[in-house]
Short mmCIF file of C-alpha atoms in Angstrom, two decimals:
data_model
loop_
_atom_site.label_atom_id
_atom_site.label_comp_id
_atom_site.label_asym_id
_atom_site.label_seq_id
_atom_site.Cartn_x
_atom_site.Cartn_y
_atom_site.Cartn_z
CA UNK U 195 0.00 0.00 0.00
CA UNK U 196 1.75 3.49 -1.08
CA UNK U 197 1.59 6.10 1.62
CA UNK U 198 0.99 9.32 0.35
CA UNK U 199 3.26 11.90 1.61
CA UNK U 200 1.65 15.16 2.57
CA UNK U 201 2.92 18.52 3.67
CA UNK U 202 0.99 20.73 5.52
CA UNK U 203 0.57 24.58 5.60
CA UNK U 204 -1.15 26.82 7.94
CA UNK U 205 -0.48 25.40 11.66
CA UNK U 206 -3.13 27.03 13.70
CA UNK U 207 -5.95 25.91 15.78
CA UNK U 208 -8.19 24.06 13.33
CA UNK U 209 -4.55 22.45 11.73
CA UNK U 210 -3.56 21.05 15.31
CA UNK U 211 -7.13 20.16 16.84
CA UNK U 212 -8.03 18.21 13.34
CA UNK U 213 -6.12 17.66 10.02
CA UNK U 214 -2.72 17.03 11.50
CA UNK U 215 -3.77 14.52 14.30
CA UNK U 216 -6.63 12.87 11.80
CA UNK U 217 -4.31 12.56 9.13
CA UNK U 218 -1.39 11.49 11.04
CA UNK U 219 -4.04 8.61 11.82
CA UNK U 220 -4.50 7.40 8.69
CA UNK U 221 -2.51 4.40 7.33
CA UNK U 222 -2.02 5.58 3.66
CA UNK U 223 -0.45 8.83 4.59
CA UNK U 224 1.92 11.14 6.51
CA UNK U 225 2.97 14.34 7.36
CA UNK U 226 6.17 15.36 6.26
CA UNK U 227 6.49 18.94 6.32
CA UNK U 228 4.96 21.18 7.92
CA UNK U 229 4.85 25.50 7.50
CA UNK U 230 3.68 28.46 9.17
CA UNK U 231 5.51 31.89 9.44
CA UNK U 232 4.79 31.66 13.29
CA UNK U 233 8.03 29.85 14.67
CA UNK U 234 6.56 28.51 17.32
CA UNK U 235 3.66 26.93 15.88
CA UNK U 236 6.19 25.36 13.49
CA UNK U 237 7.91 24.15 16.80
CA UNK U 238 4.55 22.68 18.69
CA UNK U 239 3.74 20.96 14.88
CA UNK U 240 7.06 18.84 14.90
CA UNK U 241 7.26 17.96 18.62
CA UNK U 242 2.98 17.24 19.26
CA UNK U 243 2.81 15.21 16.14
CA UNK U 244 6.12 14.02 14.80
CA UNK U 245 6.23 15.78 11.51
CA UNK U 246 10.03 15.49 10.18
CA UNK U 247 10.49 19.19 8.41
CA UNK U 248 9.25 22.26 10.23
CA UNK U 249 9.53 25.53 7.92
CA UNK U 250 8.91 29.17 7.88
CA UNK U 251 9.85 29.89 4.67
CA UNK U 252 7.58 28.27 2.02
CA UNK U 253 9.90 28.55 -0.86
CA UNK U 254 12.35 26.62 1.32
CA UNK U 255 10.06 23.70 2.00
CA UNK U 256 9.19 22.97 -1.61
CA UNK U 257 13.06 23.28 -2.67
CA UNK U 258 13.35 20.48 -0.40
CA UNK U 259 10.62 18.14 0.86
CA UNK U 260 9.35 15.08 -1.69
CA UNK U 261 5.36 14.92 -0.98
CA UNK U 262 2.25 14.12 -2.77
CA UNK U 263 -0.13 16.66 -1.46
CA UNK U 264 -0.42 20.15 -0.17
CA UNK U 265 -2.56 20.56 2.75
CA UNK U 266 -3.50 24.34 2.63
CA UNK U 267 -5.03 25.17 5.99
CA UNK U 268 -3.96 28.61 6.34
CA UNK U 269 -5.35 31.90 6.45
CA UNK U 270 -8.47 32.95 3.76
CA UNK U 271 -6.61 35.60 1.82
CA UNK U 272 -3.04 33.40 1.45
CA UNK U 273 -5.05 30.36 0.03
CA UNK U 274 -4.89 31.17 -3.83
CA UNK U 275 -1.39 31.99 -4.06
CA UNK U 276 -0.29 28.46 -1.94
CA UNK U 277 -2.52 26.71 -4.11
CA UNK U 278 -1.46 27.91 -7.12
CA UNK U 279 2.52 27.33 -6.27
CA UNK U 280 1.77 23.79 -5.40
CA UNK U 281 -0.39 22.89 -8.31
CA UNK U 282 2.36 24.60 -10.71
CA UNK U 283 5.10 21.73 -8.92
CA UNK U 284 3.09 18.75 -9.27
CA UNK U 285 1.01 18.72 -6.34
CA UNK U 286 -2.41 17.11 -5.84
CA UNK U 287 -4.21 19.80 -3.49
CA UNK U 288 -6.62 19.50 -0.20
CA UNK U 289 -7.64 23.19 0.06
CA UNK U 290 -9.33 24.55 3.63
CA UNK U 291 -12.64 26.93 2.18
CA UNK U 292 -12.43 29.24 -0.15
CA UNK U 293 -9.98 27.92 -2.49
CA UNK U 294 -9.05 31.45 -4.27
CA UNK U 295 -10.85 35.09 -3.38
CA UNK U 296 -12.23 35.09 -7.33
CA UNK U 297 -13.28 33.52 -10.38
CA UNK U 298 -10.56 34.31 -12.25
CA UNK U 299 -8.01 32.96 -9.92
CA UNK U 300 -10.42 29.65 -9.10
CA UNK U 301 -10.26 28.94 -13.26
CA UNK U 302 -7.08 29.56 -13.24
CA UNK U 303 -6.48 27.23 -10.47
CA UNK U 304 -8.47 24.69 -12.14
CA UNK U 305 -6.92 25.26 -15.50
CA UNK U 306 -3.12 25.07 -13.97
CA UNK U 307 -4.39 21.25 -11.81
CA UNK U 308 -5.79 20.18 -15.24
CA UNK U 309 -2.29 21.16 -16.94
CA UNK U 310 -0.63 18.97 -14.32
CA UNK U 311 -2.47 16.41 -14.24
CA UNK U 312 -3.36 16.82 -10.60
CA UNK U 313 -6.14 16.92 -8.59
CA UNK U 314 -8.18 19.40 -6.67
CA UNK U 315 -10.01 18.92 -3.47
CA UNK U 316 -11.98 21.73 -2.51
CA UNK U 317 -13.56 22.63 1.59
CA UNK U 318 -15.69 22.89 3.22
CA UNK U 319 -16.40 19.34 3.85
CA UNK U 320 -20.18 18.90 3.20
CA UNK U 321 -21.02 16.73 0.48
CA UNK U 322 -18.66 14.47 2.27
CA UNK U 323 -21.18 13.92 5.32
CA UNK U 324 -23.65 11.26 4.69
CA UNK U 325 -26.20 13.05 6.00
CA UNK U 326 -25.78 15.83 3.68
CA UNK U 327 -25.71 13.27 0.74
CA UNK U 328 -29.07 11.49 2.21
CA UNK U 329 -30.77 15.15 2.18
CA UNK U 330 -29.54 15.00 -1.30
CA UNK U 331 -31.08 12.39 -2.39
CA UNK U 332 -34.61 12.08 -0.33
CA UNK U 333 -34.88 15.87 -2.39
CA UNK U 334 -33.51 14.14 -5.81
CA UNK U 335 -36.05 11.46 -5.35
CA UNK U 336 -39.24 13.44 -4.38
CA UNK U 337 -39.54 13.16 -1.07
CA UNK U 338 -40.96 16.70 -0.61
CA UNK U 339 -42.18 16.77 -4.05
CA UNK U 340 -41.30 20.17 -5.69
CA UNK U 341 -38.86 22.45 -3.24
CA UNK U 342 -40.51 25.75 -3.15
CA UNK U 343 -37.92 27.21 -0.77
CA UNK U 344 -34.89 26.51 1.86
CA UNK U 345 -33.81 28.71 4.92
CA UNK U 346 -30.25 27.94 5.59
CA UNK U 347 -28.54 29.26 9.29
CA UNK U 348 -24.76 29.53 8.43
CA UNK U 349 -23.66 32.28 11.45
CA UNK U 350 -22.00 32.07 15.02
CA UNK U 351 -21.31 35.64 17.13
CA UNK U 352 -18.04 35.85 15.71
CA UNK U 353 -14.71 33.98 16.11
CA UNK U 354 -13.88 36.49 18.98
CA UNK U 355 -16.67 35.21 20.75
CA UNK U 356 -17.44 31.34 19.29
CA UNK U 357 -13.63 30.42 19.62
CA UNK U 358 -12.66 32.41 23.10
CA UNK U 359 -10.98 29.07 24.83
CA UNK U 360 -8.74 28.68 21.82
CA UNK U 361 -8.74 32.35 19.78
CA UNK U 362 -5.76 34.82 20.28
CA UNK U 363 -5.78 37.33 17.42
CA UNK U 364 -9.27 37.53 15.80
CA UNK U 365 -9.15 40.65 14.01
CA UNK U 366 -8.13 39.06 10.52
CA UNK U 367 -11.24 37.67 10.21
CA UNK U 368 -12.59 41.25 10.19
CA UNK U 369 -10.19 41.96 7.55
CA UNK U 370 -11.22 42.99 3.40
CA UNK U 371 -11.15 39.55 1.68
CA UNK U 372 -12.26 37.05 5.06
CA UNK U 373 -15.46 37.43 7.08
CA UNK U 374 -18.48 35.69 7.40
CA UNK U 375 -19.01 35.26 3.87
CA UNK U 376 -15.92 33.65 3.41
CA UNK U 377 -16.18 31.75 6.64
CA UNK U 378 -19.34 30.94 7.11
CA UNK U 379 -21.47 31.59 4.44
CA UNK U 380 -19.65 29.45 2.01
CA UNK U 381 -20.47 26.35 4.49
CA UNK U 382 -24.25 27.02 3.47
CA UNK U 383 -23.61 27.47 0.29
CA UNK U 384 -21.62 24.81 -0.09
CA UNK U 385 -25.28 22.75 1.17
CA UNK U 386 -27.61 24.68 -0.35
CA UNK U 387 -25.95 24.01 -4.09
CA UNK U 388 -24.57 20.66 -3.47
CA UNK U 389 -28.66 19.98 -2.69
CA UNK U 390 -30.73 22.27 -4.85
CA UNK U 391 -27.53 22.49 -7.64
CA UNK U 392 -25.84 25.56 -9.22
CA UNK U 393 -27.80 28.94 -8.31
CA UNK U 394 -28.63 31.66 -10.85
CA UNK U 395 -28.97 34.56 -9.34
CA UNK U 396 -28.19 36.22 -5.99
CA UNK U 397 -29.27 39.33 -3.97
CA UNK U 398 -27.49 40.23 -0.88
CA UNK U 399 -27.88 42.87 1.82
CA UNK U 400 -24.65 43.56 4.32
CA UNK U 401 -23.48 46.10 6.37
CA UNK U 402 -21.07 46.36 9.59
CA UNK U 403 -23.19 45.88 12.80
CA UNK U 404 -20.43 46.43 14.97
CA UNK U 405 -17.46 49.20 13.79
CA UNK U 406 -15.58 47.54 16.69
CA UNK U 407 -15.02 43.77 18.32
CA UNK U 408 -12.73 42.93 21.06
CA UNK U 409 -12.25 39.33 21.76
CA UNK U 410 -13.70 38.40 25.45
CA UNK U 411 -12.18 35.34 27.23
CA UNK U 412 -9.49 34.42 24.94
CA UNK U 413 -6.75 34.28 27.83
CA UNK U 414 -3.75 36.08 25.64
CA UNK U 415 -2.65 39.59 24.65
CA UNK U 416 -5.63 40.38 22.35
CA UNK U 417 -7.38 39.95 25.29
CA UNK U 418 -10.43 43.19 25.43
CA UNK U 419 -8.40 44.74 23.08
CA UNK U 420 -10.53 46.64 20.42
CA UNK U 421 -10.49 46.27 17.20
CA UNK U 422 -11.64 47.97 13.73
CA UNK U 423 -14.30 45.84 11.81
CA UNK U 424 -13.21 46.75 8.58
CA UNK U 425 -15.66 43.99 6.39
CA UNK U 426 -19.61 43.31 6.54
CA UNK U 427 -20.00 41.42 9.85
CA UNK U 428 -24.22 41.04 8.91
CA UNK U 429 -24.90 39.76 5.39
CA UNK U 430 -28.07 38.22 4.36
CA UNK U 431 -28.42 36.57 1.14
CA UNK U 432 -31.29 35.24 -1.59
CA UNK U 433 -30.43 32.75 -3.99
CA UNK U 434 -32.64 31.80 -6.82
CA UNK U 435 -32.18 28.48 -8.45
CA UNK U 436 -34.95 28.86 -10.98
CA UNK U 437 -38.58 27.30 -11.73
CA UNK U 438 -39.31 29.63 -8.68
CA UNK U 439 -37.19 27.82 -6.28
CA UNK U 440 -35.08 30.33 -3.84
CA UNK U 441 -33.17 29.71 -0.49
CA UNK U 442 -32.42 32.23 2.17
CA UNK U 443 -29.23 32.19 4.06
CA UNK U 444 -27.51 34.00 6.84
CA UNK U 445 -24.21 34.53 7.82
CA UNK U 446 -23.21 36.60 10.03
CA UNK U 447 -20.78 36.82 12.77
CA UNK U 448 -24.06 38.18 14.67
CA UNK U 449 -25.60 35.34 16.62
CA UNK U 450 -24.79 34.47 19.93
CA UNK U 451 -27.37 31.92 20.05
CA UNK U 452 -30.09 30.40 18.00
CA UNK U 453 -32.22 27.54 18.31
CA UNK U 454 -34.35 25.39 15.65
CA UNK U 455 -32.87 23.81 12.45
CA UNK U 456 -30.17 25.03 10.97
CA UNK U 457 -31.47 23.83 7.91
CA UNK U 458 -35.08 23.38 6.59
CA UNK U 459 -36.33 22.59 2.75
CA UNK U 460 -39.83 23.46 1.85
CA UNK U 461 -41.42 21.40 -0.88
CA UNK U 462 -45.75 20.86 -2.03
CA UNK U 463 -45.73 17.75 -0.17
CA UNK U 464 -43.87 18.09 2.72
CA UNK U 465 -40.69 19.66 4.60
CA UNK U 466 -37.76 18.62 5.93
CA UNK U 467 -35.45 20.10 8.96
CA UNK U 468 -32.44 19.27 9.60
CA UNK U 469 -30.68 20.21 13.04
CA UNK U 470 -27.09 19.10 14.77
CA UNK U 471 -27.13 15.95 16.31
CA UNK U 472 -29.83 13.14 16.14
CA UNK U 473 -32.98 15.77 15.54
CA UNK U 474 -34.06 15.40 11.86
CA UNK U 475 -37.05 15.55 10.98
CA UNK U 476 -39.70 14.76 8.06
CA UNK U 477 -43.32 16.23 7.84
CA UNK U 478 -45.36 14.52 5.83
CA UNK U 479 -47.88 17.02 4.07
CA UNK U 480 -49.68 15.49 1.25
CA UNK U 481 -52.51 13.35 2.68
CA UNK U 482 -51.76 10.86 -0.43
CA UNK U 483 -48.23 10.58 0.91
CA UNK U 484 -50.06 9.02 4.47
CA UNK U 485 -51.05 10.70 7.67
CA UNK U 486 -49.67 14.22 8.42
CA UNK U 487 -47.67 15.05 10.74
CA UNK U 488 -44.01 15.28 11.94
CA UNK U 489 -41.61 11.61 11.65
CA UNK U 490 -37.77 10.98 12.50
CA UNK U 491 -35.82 11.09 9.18
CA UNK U 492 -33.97 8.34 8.62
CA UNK U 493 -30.16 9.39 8.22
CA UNK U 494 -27.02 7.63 8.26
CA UNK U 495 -24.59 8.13 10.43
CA UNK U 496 -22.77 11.54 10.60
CA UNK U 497 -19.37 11.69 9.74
CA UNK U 498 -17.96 15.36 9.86
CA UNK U 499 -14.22 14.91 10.91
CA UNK U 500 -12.12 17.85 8.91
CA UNK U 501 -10.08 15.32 7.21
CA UNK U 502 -12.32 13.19 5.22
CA UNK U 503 -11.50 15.76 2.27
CA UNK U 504 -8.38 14.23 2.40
CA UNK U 505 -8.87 11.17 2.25
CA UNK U 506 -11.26 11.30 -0.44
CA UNK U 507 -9.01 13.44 -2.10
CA UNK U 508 -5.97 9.89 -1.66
CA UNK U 509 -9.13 8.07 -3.10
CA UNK U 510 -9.68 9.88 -5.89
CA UNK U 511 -5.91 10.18 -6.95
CA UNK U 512 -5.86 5.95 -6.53
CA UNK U 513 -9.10 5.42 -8.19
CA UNK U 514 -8.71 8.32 -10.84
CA UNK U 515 -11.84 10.34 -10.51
CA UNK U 516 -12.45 13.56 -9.39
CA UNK U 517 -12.53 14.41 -5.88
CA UNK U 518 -16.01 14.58 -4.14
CA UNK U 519 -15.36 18.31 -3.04
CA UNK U 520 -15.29 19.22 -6.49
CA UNK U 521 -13.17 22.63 -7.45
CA UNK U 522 -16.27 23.33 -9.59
CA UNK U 523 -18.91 23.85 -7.28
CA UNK U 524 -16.28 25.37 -5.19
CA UNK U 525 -15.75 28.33 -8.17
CA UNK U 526 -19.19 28.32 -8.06
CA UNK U 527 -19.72 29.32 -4.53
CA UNK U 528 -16.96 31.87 -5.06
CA UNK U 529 -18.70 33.61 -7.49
CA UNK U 530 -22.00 33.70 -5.14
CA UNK U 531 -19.86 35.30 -2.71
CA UNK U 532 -17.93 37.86 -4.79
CA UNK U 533 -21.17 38.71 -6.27
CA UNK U 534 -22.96 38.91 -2.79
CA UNK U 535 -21.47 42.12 -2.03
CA UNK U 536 -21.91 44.03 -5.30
CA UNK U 537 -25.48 43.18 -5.08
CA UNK U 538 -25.62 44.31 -1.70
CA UNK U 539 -24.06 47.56 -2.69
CA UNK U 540 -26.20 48.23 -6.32
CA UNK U 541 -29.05 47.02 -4.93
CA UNK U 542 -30.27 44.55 -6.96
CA UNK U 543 -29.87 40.93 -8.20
CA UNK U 544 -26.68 39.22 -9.92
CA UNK U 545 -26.35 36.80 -12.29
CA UNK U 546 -24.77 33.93 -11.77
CA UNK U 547 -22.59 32.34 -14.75
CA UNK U 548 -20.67 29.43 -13.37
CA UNK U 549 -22.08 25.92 -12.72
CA UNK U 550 -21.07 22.46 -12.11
#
């Protein structure tokens, strides 16, 4: 069995709490490399997990480490330029969400993998999670009949305040080119189109609800210090997927709490609601369908570790196919979001020209 040598880059929280203990895990693979331009997170990498090659310097590491894959798990706005090195050396890429800040850049990103002959794997995770896939398919096969509408809740209270116990320096998020959009909102939209399929249009509204943040709880030197919100912290957006089908979704970094489904799908014969954990739900609503009323939804069993991408992403190389988390629907979420904005701004709807 070949082992499939990966290097890593981006060494923060979500980097040590999943991918490099989860891959580390796996049989076919291992970390080899690992690169950050914080020293010390470099340091913690190589001594928690065993990773061989610890770098600071990026250049450096791909003048001389042999691997397979690039891991890209660092920050929003570096993620296009990383990718793009890696796939211009050869390398099959696992990409944290969004792969590139534009169109342009995720085309050429697709173009410069298809050059290569190398593969693409694309975050956020979702149409990896067998639960996503079976709300897929119960839709696909008429379960609700025709879907009139979705709501979709894609929004926490902010990473200063969802992340406190493991958060130091938040205000990046806050940053041109990250927030929620970019954070959160592609996670819905990610679910909404790998359900409903490629939108058409969008129309957004967003605005700053708070000009300043402080992070609260964090235990470090950002600690209640203030910061400048410099990107929409509130966006709501409108999709329309045509034959007068349309989903709402939020995401904002504006909810401290919420409760009911984070998802629900609204069709002439029924609904369905999805929430964390074991609460799913099915309402039957046609009386030819059977008695009305609200039923468990049978699901399989969640998976929703960060690393599955990856591994599908080994399969996919081994099996030749392409990769689950498609860099397709990933462009096309990309243009939803950079098109978000303008609408938000011009006031009216955009059209959406990429599909999947």
């Amino acid at each position: 069995m070949k082992k499939w040598k990966i290097a890593l880059v981006g060494a923060g929280t979500i980097a040590k709490d999943h991918y490099m203990p989860q891959i580390q895990a796996m049989e076919n693979a291992e970390l080899v490399a690992v690169a950050d331009t914080v020293p010390d997170a470099v340091e913690y990498a190589q001594k928690e997990f065993g990773i061989p090659k610890g770098y600071t310097n990026l250049d450096k590491m791909f003048d001389e480490v042999e691997f397979d894959i690039l891991a890209d798990i660092a920050a929003i706005q570096a993620h296009y330029e990383i990718n793009l090195k890696a796939l211009k050396a050869g390398k099959h890429i696992y990409t944290q969400k969004p792969m590139a800040l534009t169109v342009d850049q995720a085309t050429e990103l697709i173009e410069t993998a298809k050059a290569n002959n190398v593969k693409i794997s694309a975050s956020p995770i979702h149409m990896l999670r067998p639960t996503v896939q079976a709300t897929r398919d119960y839709v696909k096969n008429g379960l609700i009949g025709k879907v009139h509408f979705a709501n979709m809740r894609s929004s926490h209270g902010g990473p200063e305040y969802y992340q406190t116990s493991r958060m130091t320096d938040a205000s990046w998020f806050y940053k041109p080119g990250a927030g929620p959009i970019y954070d959160l909102g592609v996670h819905g939209l990610h679910q909404l189109t790998g359900i409903l399929g490629p939108a058409k249009r969008v129309t957004c509204f967003a605005g700053v609800s708070e000009p300043m943040r402080m992070a609260l709880g964090c235990c470090g030197d950002f600690e209640r210090v203030p910061f400048p919100v410099e990107t929409p912290d509130n966006v709501l957006m409108l999709l329309d997927f045509g034959d007068s089908t349309f989903a709402f979704l939020d995401c904002t970094f504006c909810v401290k709490a919420a409760r009911g489904p984070n998802l629900q799908i609204f069709g002439n014969r029924g609904t369905i609601a999805l929430e964390r954990g074991d609460e799913n739900m099915f309402f039957r609503g046609h009386p030819d369908d059977g008695e009305r009323g609200w039923y468990p939804l049978e699901m399989p069993e969640e998976l929703r570790y960060q690393s599955i991408g990856v591994k599908d992403l080994i399969d996919a190389i081994e099996q030749d196919r392409t990769p689950v988390l498609s860099a397709e629907q990933a462009r096309h979420v990309i243009e939803i979001m950079v098109k978000a904005p303008i609408s938000a701004q011009e006031g009216c709807a955009m059209e959406l020209e990429m599909t999947f």
